[in-house]
XYZ file of C-alpha atoms in Angstrom:
153
model
C 0.409 -0.007 0.430
C 3.210 1.941 0.693
C 4.218 1.514 -1.984
C 1.452 2.665 -3.888
C 1.282 6.013 -1.898
C 4.304 7.097 -2.932
C 6.110 5.139 -5.310
C 9.633 7.113 -5.248
C 9.685 7.021 -1.586
C 13.674 5.043 -0.891
C 12.414 3.796 2.299
C 9.461 1.735 1.622
C 11.547 -0.199 -0.944
C 14.015 -0.993 1.770
C 11.057 -1.980 4.588
C 9.703 -4.836 1.848
C 12.671 -5.649 0.719
C 13.895 -6.183 4.635
C 10.246 -7.537 5.208
C 9.999 -9.911 2.513
C 13.535 -11.191 3.761
C 12.692 -12.073 7.110
C 9.597 -13.662 5.418
C 11.914 -16.010 4.275
C 11.316 -14.704 0.529
C 14.758 -13.996 -0.743
C 14.046 -13.317 -4.303
C 11.292 -11.019 -3.717
C 13.313 -9.475 -1.895
C 15.760 -8.923 -4.110
C 13.580 -7.362 -6.177
C 12.713 -4.412 -4.293
C 16.813 -3.817 -3.368
C 17.657 -3.816 -6.859
C 14.948 -1.512 -7.429
C 16.168 1.046 -4.607
C 19.111 0.987 -6.819
C 18.090 1.808 -9.733
C 16.141 4.633 -8.187
C 18.939 5.428 -5.964
C 22.303 4.452 -7.074
C 24.537 6.678 -4.366
C 22.751 4.054 -1.341
C 26.072 1.955 -1.138
C 24.867 0.289 1.743
C 22.157 -1.148 -0.351
C 24.872 -2.701 -2.806
C 25.511 -4.646 0.163
C 22.050 -6.069 1.048
C 21.805 -6.953 -2.793
C 25.309 -8.496 -2.681
C 24.415 -10.408 0.361
C 20.647 -11.289 -0.801
C 23.165 -12.844 -3.807
C 25.042 -14.576 -1.673
C 22.728 -16.684 0.650
C 21.237 -17.627 -2.436
C 24.370 -19.115 -2.672
C 24.439 -17.093 -6.286
C 27.952 -16.087 -5.910
C 29.096 -14.869 -9.059
C 26.457 -12.574 -9.100
C 26.800 -11.806 -4.952
C 30.067 -10.266 -6.033
C 30.436 -7.380 -8.215
C 27.859 -5.676 -5.575
C 29.925 -6.131 -2.855
C 32.798 -4.390 -4.498
C 30.707 -1.751 -5.404
C 29.868 -1.571 -2.011
C 33.650 -1.541 -0.622
C 34.126 0.931 -3.353
C 31.488 3.544 -2.426
C 31.375 2.886 1.267
C 32.593 4.913 3.922
C 31.108 3.131 6.936
C 33.506 0.671 8.941
C 31.675 -1.865 10.473
C 29.535 -2.355 6.355
C 33.112 -2.848 4.731
C 33.903 -5.425 7.291
C 30.579 -7.386 6.490
C 31.848 -6.818 2.684
C 34.804 -7.888 2.687
C 34.186 -10.830 4.288
C 31.361 -11.667 2.306
C 32.978 -11.049 -0.907
C 36.331 -13.084 0.319
C 34.214 -15.940 0.973
C 32.394 -15.718 -2.611
C 35.094 -15.370 -4.203
C 36.555 -18.564 -2.438
C 33.484 -20.312 -3.471
C 34.097 -19.348 -6.989
C 37.357 -20.600 -7.112
C 38.475 -16.853 -7.137
C 41.867 -17.615 -4.675
C 44.463 -15.115 -4.908
C 41.440 -12.725 -4.241
C 39.715 -14.681 -1.741
C 42.914 -14.581 0.548
C 43.206 -10.147 -0.287
C 39.408 -9.818 0.464
C 39.783 -11.964 3.565
C 43.026 -11.178 4.818
C 41.879 -8.020 4.564
C 38.529 -8.758 6.716
C 40.715 -10.141 9.889
C 43.326 -7.423 9.846
C 39.927 -5.036 10.343
C 38.699 -6.902 13.252
C 41.054 -9.342 15.428
C 42.494 -7.196 17.861
C 38.903 -5.692 18.871
C 37.464 -7.886 21.617
C 33.866 -6.418 21.116
C 34.745 -6.131 17.285
C 35.792 -10.439 17.303
C 32.732 -10.951 19.451
C 30.358 -8.970 16.605
C 32.516 -11.020 13.998
C 32.360 -14.032 15.228
C 30.982 -16.291 12.797
C 32.731 -14.694 9.807
C 36.072 -14.868 11.576
C 35.500 -18.253 11.731
C 34.274 -18.909 8.072
C 36.945 -16.381 7.192
C 39.724 -18.743 9.106
C 38.545 -21.924 7.470
C 38.469 -21.236 4.302
C 42.187 -19.714 4.413
C 43.394 -22.690 5.976
C 41.346 -24.716 3.365
C 43.416 -22.835 0.856
C 46.854 -23.259 2.851
C 45.760 -27.171 3.134
C 45.706 -27.329 -1.149
C 48.770 -26.013 -1.461
C 47.091 -21.746 -2.359
C 49.791 -19.708 -0.417
C 47.975 -17.195 1.751
C 49.680 -14.226 2.583
C 51.403 -13.376 6.215
C 47.577 -11.993 7.929
C 49.101 -7.509 8.752
C 48.121 -6.850 12.521
C 47.007 -3.121 12.649
C 47.082 -0.978 15.427
C 43.441 -1.881 17.629
C 40.593 -0.387 16.105
C 38.592 1.358 19.394
C 35.220 1.025 18.093
């Protein structure tokens, strides 16, 4: 109903997308999130949303460009952390190992050493390390992780 009343209201498309996702209808959620990108392509978080939906649909090839765009556009560290790990796993799933390692190492360097972030991203950290370990076991050389100064968020 809200969409019919104000079809250009970007918030409507976001909330419809989120609602469909919560109801388990990821395809419909994707439809509305992509419509929001059409209306307002400058909203960087929507690229993360679309990429995440594709990722959860196991459409990794489709997720990758949205995650890359999200990283390129987004200045918010939290969204970049999500995008780097999802991008890294999607690249791993599509056998783009060198790029996968680069993004997973970048993600880990952003969150490791910060107890709050380590707790918030616990499952992402675990999945990143599993992918890196599997690549290492399969003779895909993994570059050493660089530690950076603690993030104080």
